CSV table of C-alpha atoms and ligand atoms in Angstrom, one decimal:
chain,number,residue,atom,x,y,z
Z,121,MET,CA,0.0,0.0,0.0
Z,122,ALA,CA,1.1,3.4,-0.1
Z,123,ILE,CA,1.2,5.2,3.2
Z,124,GLU,CA,3.1,7.6,1.1
Z,125,ASP,CA,4.3,10.4,3.3
Z,126,GLY,CA,7.8,9.5,2.1
Z,127,GLU,CA,10.3,11.1,4.3
Z,128,ARG,CA,8.4,10.7,7.5
Z,129,VAL,CA,8.2,7.0,7.2
Z,130,ALA,CA,10.6,5.1,9.5
Z,131,GLU,CA,11.9,8.3,11.0
Z,132,THR,CA,11.5,7.3,14.6
Z,133,GLY,CA,13.5,5.0,16.8
Z,134,VAL,CA,12.9,4.5,20.5
Z,135,ARG,CA,15.3,4.8,23.4
Z,136,VAL,CA,14.4,3.5,26.8
Z,137,ASP,CA,16.9,4.9,29.2
Z,138,GLY,CA,17.3,3.7,32.7
Z,139,VAL,CA,13.6,3.4,33.4
Z,140,SER,CA,12.4,2.3,36.8
Z,141,LYS,CA,8.8,2.2,38.1
Z,142,GLN,CA,7.6,1.8,41.6
Z,143,TYR,CA,3.9,1.7,42.2
Z,144,ARG,CA,2.7,2.9,45.6
Z,145,SER,CA,-0.1,0.7,46.8
Z,146,GLU,CA,-1.4,0.2,50.3
Z,147,GLY,CA,1.1,-2.1,52.1
Z,148,SER,CA,4.5,-2.4,50.5
Z,149,PRO,CA,5.3,-0.6,47.2
Z,150,VAL,CA,5.7,-2.7,44.1
Z,151,GLN,CA,8.9,-2.3,42.0
Z,152,ALA,CA,7.5,-3.1,38.6
Z,153,LEU,CA,10.6,-2.1,36.6
Z,154,ARG,CA,14.2,-1.7,37.5
Z,155,ASN,CA,16.7,0.2,35.4
Z,156,VAL,CA,15.4,-0.9,32.0
Z,157,THR,CA,17.5,0.3,29.0
Z,158,PHE,CA,17.3,-0.7,25.4
Z,159,ASP,CA,16.9,0.8,21.9
Z,160,VAL,CA,14.7,0.2,19.0
Z,161,THR,CA,16.3,1.3,15.7
Z,162,LYS,CA,14.3,3.1,13.0
Z,163,GLY,CA,12.4,0.6,11.0
Z,164,GLU,CA,13.2,-2.3,13.3
Z,165,PHE,CA,10.7,-4.9,14.6
Z,166,VAL,CA,11.4,-5.5,18.2
Z,167,CYS,CA,9.5,-7.9,20.5
Z,168,LEU,CA,9.5,-7.5,24.3
Z,169,VAL,CA,8.8,-10.9,25.9
Z,170,GLY,CA,8.6,-11.9,29.5
Z,171,PRO,CA,6.5,-13.8,31.9
Z,172,SER,CA,3.3,-12.3,33.3
Z,173,GLY,CA,4.2,-9.6,35.9
Z,174,SER,CA,7.5,-8.7,34.4
Z,175,GLY,CA,6.4,-5.2,33.8
Z,176,LYS,CA,5.7,-5.4,30.1
Z,177,THR,CA,2.4,-3.5,30.2
Z,178,THR,CA,3.9,-0.9,32.6
Z,179,LEU,CA,6.8,-0.3,30.2
Z,180,PHE,CA,4.3,-0.2,27.3
Z,181,ARG,CA,2.3,2.5,29.1
Z,182,ILE,CA,5.4,4.5,30.0
Z,183,ILE,CA,6.6,4.4,26.3
Z,184,ALA,CA,3.1,5.5,25.2
Z,185,GLY,CA,3.2,8.4,27.6
Z,186,LEU,CA,0.3,7.0,29.6
Z,187,GLU,CA,2.3,6.5,32.8
Z,188,GLU,CA,5.3,8.3,34.3
Z,189,PRO,CA,8.5,6.5,35.2
Z,190,THR,CA,9.8,6.8,38.7
Z,191,LYS,CA,13.3,7.1,37.2
Z,192,GLY,CA,14.7,7.3,33.7
Z,193,MET,CA,13.3,8.5,30.4
Z,194,VAL,CA,12.0,7.4,27.1
Z,195,PHE,CA,12.9,9.1,23.9
Z,196,LEU,CA,11.0,8.9,20.6
Z,197,GLY,CA,13.5,10.0,18.0
Z,198,ASP,CA,15.2,12.9,19.9
Z,199,ALA,CA,12.1,13.9,21.8
Z,200,PRO,CA,11.5,12.8,25.4
Z,201,VAL,CA,8.0,11.2,25.8
Z,202,LYS,CA,6.0,13.1,28.4
Z,203,GLU,CA,2.5,12.5,27.4
Z,204,PRO,CA,0.6,10.5,24.7
Z,205,GLY,CA,1.9,11.8,21.5
Z,206,THR,CA,1.1,12.1,17.9
Z,207,ASN,CA,4.0,10.3,16.4
Z,208,MET,CA,3.0,6.9,17.9
Z,209,GLY,CA,0.2,4.5,17.0
Z,210,VAL,CA,-0.9,2.4,20.0
Z,211,VAL,CA,-2.7,-1.0,19.8
Z,212,PHE,CA,-4.1,-2.5,23.0
Z,213,GLN,CA,-5.0,-6.1,23.7
Z,214,GLU,CA,-8.6,-5.2,24.4
Z,215,TYR,CA,-9.6,-3.6,21.2
Z,216,HIS,CA,-10.6,-0.2,22.6
Z,217,LEU,CA,-12.6,0.6,19.5
Z,218,PHE,CA,-15.4,3.2,19.7
Z,219,PRO,CA,-18.6,1.1,19.6
Z,220,TRP,CA,-20.7,3.9,18.3
Z,221,ARG,CA,-18.4,4.6,15.3
Z,222,THR,CA,-18.3,2.5,12.2
Z,223,VAL,CA,-15.1,0.8,11.0
Z,224,ARG,CA,-14.5,3.9,8.8
Z,225,GLY,CA,-15.2,6.2,11.7
Z,226,ASN,CA,-12.9,4.4,14.0
Z,227,ILE,CA,-10.0,4.5,11.5
Z,228,ALA,CA,-10.7,8.2,10.8
Z,229,PHE,CA,-10.7,9.2,14.5
Z,230,GLY,CA,-7.1,10.4,14.8
Z,231,LEU,CA,-7.3,12.2,11.4
Z,232,GLU,CA,-10.4,14.1,12.6
Z,233,LYS,CA,-8.6,15.0,15.8
Z,234,GLN,CA,-5.7,16.3,13.7
Z,235,GLY,CA,-8.0,18.3,11.5
Z,236,THR,CA,-7.2,16.5,8.3
Z,237,PRO,CA,-9.6,17.7,5.5
Z,238,ALA,CA,-12.5,15.4,4.7
Z,239,ASP,CA,-11.5,14.4,1.2
Z,240,GLU,CA,-7.9,13.6,2.3
Z,241,ARG,CA,-9.3,11.7,5.2
Z,242,THR,CA,-11.6,9.6,3.0
Z,243,GLU,CA,-8.7,8.8,0.7
Z,244,ARG,CA,-6.5,7.7,3.5
Z,245,VAL,CA,-9.1,5.6,5.3
Z,246,ASP,CA,-9.9,3.9,1.9
Z,247,ARG,CA,-6.2,3.0,1.6
Z,248,LEU,CA,-6.1,1.6,5.1
Z,249,LEU,CA,-9.3,-0.4,4.6
Z,250,GLU,CA,-7.6,-2.0,1.6
Z,251,LEU,CA,-4.4,-2.6,3.6
Z,252,ILE,CA,-6.3,-4.6,6.2
Z,253,GLY,CA,-8.7,-6.2,3.7
Z,254,LEU,CA,-11.9,-4.8,5.3
Z,255,GLU,CA,-13.2,-2.6,2.5
Z,256,GLU,CA,-16.6,-4.4,2.6
Z,257,PHE,CA,-16.9,-3.7,6.3
Z,258,ALA,CA,-16.3,0.0,6.1
Z,259,ASP,CA,-19.8,0.8,7.4
Z,260,SER,CA,-20.1,-2.0,10.0
Z,261,TYR,CA,-19.9,-1.4,13.7
Z,262,PRO,CA,-17.4,-3.1,16.0
Z,263,ASN,CA,-20.0,-5.4,17.5
Z,264,GLN,CA,-20.6,-6.9,14.0
Z,265,LEU,CA,-16.9,-7.9,13.7
Z,266,SER,CA,-14.9,-10.9,14.8
Z,267,GLY,CA,-12.0,-10.5,17.2
Z,268,GLY,CA,-9.5,-10.7,14.4
Z,269,MET,CA,-11.3,-8.1,12.4
Z,270,LYS,CA,-11.5,-5.8,15.3
Z,271,GLN,CA,-7.8,-6.0,15.8
Z,272,ARG,CA,-7.2,-5.2,12.1
Z,273,VAL,CA,-9.3,-2.1,12.6
Z,274,GLY,CA,-7.2,-1.3,15.7
Z,275,ILE,CA,-4.0,-1.6,13.7
Z,276,ALA,CA,-5.5,0.6,10.8
Z,277,ARG,CA,-6.6,3.2,13.3
Z,278,ALA,CA,-3.1,3.3,14.8
Z,279,LEU,CA,-1.5,3.7,11.4
Z,280,ALA,CA,-4.0,6.3,10.2
Z,281,ILE,CA,-1.9,9.3,11.4
Z,282,ASP,CA,1.2,7.8,9.9
Z,283,PRO,CA,3.1,7.6,13.1
Z,284,GLY,CA,6.8,6.8,13.2
Z,285,LEU,CA,6.3,4.1,15.9
Z,286,LEU,CA,3.7,1.3,16.1
Z,287,LEU,CA,3.5,0.2,19.8
Z,288,MET,CA,1.5,-2.9,20.6
Z,289,ASP,CA,0.7,-4.7,23.9
Z,290,GLU,CA,-0.3,-8.4,23.3
Z,291,PRO,CA,-2.5,-7.3,20.4
Z,292,PHE,CA,-3.3,-10.8,19.4
Z,293,GLY,CA,-3.8,-12.3,22.8
Z,294,ALA,CA,-7.6,-12.5,22.6
Z,295,VAL,CA,-8.0,-14.3,19.2
Z,296,ASP,CA,-7.8,-18.0,18.4
Z,297,ALA,CA,-4.5,-19.6,17.3
Z,298,GLN,CA,-5.3,-19.7,13.6
Z,299,THR,CA,-6.5,-16.0,13.4
Z,300,ARG,CA,-3.4,-15.1,15.4
Z,301,ARG,CA,-1.2,-16.7,12.8
Z,302,MET,CA,-2.9,-14.8,10.0
Z,303,LEU,CA,-2.7,-11.5,11.9
Z,304,GLN,CA,1.0,-12.0,12.5
Z,305,ASP,CA,1.5,-12.5,8.7
Z,306,GLU,CA,-0.5,-9.4,8.0
Z,307,LEU,CA,1.3,-7.3,10.5
Z,308,LEU,CA,4.6,-8.4,8.9
Z,309,GLU,CA,3.4,-7.4,5.5
Z,310,ILE,CA,2.2,-4.0,6.8
Z,311,TRP,CA,5.5,-3.5,8.5
Z,312,GLN,CA,7.4,-4.3,5.3
Z,313,GLU,CA,5.2,-2.0,3.3
Z,314,THR,CA,5.1,1.0,5.6
Z,315,LYS,CA,8.6,0.7,7.1
Z,316,LYS,CA,7.3,1.5,10.5
Z,317,THR,CA,9.3,1.0,13.7
Z,318,VAL,CA,7.4,-1.6,15.7
Z,319,LEU,CA,7.6,-2.4,19.4
Z,320,PHE,CA,5.5,-5.5,20.1
Z,321,VAL,CA,4.8,-6.8,23.6
Z,322,THR,CA,4.0,-10.5,24.0
Z,323,HIS,CA,4.4,-13.3,26.5
Z,324,ASP,CA,4.3,-15.8,23.6
Z,325,VAL,CA,7.8,-16.9,22.8
Z,326,GLU,CA,6.8,-18.5,19.5
Z,327,GLU,CA,5.1,-15.3,18.4
Z,328,ALA,CA,8.2,-13.3,19.2
Z,329,VAL,CA,10.5,-15.7,17.2
Z,330,ARG,CA,8.1,-15.5,14.3
Z,331,LEU,CA,8.0,-11.7,14.2
Z,332,ALA,CA,11.0,-10.0,15.6
Z,333,ASP,CA,14.3,-8.8,14.3
Z,334,ARG,CA,15.3,-8.6,17.9
Z,335,ILE,CA,13.8,-9.9,21.1
Z,336,VAL,CA,14.2,-8.1,24.4
Z,337,VAL,CA,13.8,-10.7,27.1
Z,338,MET,CA,12.4,-9.5,30.5
Z,339,SER,CA,12.7,-11.1,33.8
Z,340,SER,CA,10.4,-10.5,36.7
Z,341,GLU,CA,10.4,-9.2,40.3
Z,342,PRO,CA,11.4,-6.6,39.5
Z,343,GLY,CA,11.0,-6.3,35.7
Z,344,ALA,CA,14.4,-5.9,34.1
Z,345,VAL,CA,16.0,-6.7,30.8
Z,346,ARG,CA,17.6,-10.1,31.0
Z,347,GLU,CA,19.1,-10.3,27.5
Z,348,THR,CA,18.6,-9.2,24.0
Z,349,VAL,CA,18.4,-11.9,21.2
Z,350,THR,CA,18.9,-11.1,17.5
Z,351,VAL,CA,16.8,-13.4,15.4
Z,352,ASP,CA,18.7,-14.1,12.3
Z,353,LEU,CA,16.2,-16.1,10.3
Z,354,PRO,CA,14.7,-15.4,6.9
Z,355,ARG,CA,11.0,-14.5,6.7
Z,356,PRO,CA,8.4,-15.8,6.4
Z,357,ARG,CA,9.2,-18.0,9.4
Z,358,SER,CA,7.5,-21.2,10.6
Z,359,ARG,CA,7.9,-23.3,13.6
Z,360,SER,CA,9.2,-26.1,11.5
Z,361,ASP,CA,12.1,-24.1,9.9
Z,362,PRO,CA,15.6,-25.1,10.8
Z,363,GLY,CA,16.9,-22.8,13.5
Z,364,PHE,CA,13.4,-21.7,14.7
Z,365,GLY,CA,13.5,-24.3,17.5
Z,366,GLU,CA,16.9,-23.2,18.7
Z,367,TYR,CA,15.8,-19.5,19.1
Z,368,TYR,CA,12.6,-20.7,20.8
Z,369,GLU,CA,14.5,-22.8,23.3
Z,370,GLN,CA,17.1,-20.1,23.9
Z,371,VAL,CA,14.4,-17.4,24.7
Z,372,LEU,CA,12.4,-19.8,26.8
Z,373,ASP,CA,15.4,-20.8,28.8
Z,374,LEU,CA,16.2,-17.1,29.4
Z,375,ILE,CA,12.7,-16.5,30.7
Z,376,ARG,CA,12.8,-19.6,33.0
Z,377,GLU,CA,16.2,-18.8,34.4
W,580,ADP,P1,3.1,-7.7,32.6
W,580,ADP,O1,2.4,-6.8,31.6
W,580,ADP,O2,4.4,-8.1,32.2
W,580,ADP,O3,2.2,-8.9,33.0
W,580,ADP,P2,2.6,-5.5,34.4
W,580,ADP,O4,3.3,-4.3,33.9
W,580,ADP,O5,1.1,-5.5,34.2
W,580,ADP,O6,3.3,-6.8,33.9
W,580,ADP,O7,2.8,-5.6,36.0
W,580,ADP,C1,4.1,-5.6,36.6
W,580,ADP,C2,4.0,-5.5,38.1
W,580,ADP,O8,3.4,-4.3,38.5
W,580,ADP,C3,3.1,-6.6,38.7
W,580,ADP,O9,3.6,-7.0,39.9
W,580,ADP,C4,1.8,-5.9,38.9
W,580,ADP,O10,1.0,-6.4,39.9
W,580,ADP,C5,2.2,-4.5,39.3
W,580,ADP,N1,1.3,-3.4,38.8
W,580,ADP,C6,0.9,-3.1,37.5
W,580,ADP,N2,0.1,-2.1,37.5
W,580,ADP,C7,-0.1,-1.6,38.8
W,580,ADP,C8,-0.8,-0.6,39.4
W,580,ADP,N3,-1.5,0.3,38.7
W,580,ADP,N4,-0.7,-0.4,40.8
W,580,ADP,C9,0.1,-1.3,41.5
W,580,ADP,N5,0.8,-2.3,41.0
W,580,ADP,C10,0.7,-2.5,39.6
W,581,MG,MG1,0.7,-7.1,30.3
């Protein structure tokens, strides 16, 4: 497809710099993250994996500007993230679509907020509908869609404003295995076409090995980076490929350590 705004494409890398997060709850405070540092290069596809409770969602929310770190900082390109920004498209596990808006209306939301003229908006939404293969559902409402379709709409909505970074937290966690596989393939195609920087959070090691250029492995209590693994396998990848199993075992061992 042509998300064509040429130069802006793939402009933005991410730097997570010494991020710690302590939640104050009644009783003892929870140290959710300790001194987390890593980079995502422009155009790179990075998966953040770790067991439940390793601070992935906390880190996702901090990168998205929805939560403040106790220490450290996140940079998007050169700019420190201080609040939810315009150069980032965010996809949550629970679809977070507007139930009263059609598919077209959901995808157009960010563009309306930006004040994009109506004809340009229509053209852009049409291209995104084509990209996610939901042209025929443009006028449907979220409750008329399957889980996989809803998440396609979530991705299109995130891409609508042509952000440098696509940030996703377990986006395929709520769909069945077969749909998940399809969405993974589609996401890779979208990534290859749009050259976005992608930071994708998952607890699913197989998903991470299928998708990522690089996997940042988190450990828990407190959440910290255990190791970063570069996945040097050609795409498309399948579980039965030579080499796949080795990466899978390597990452799983790191998580279990
Ligand atoms: P993950 O997404 O990897 O499962 P989370 O970031 O959701 O991990 O949680 C990391 C830790 O922080 C957990 O111990 C969790 O209970 C705690 N936590 C998350 N959100 C809050 C909150 N709002 N208040 C207090 N503790 C929290
Ligand atoms: Mg989580």
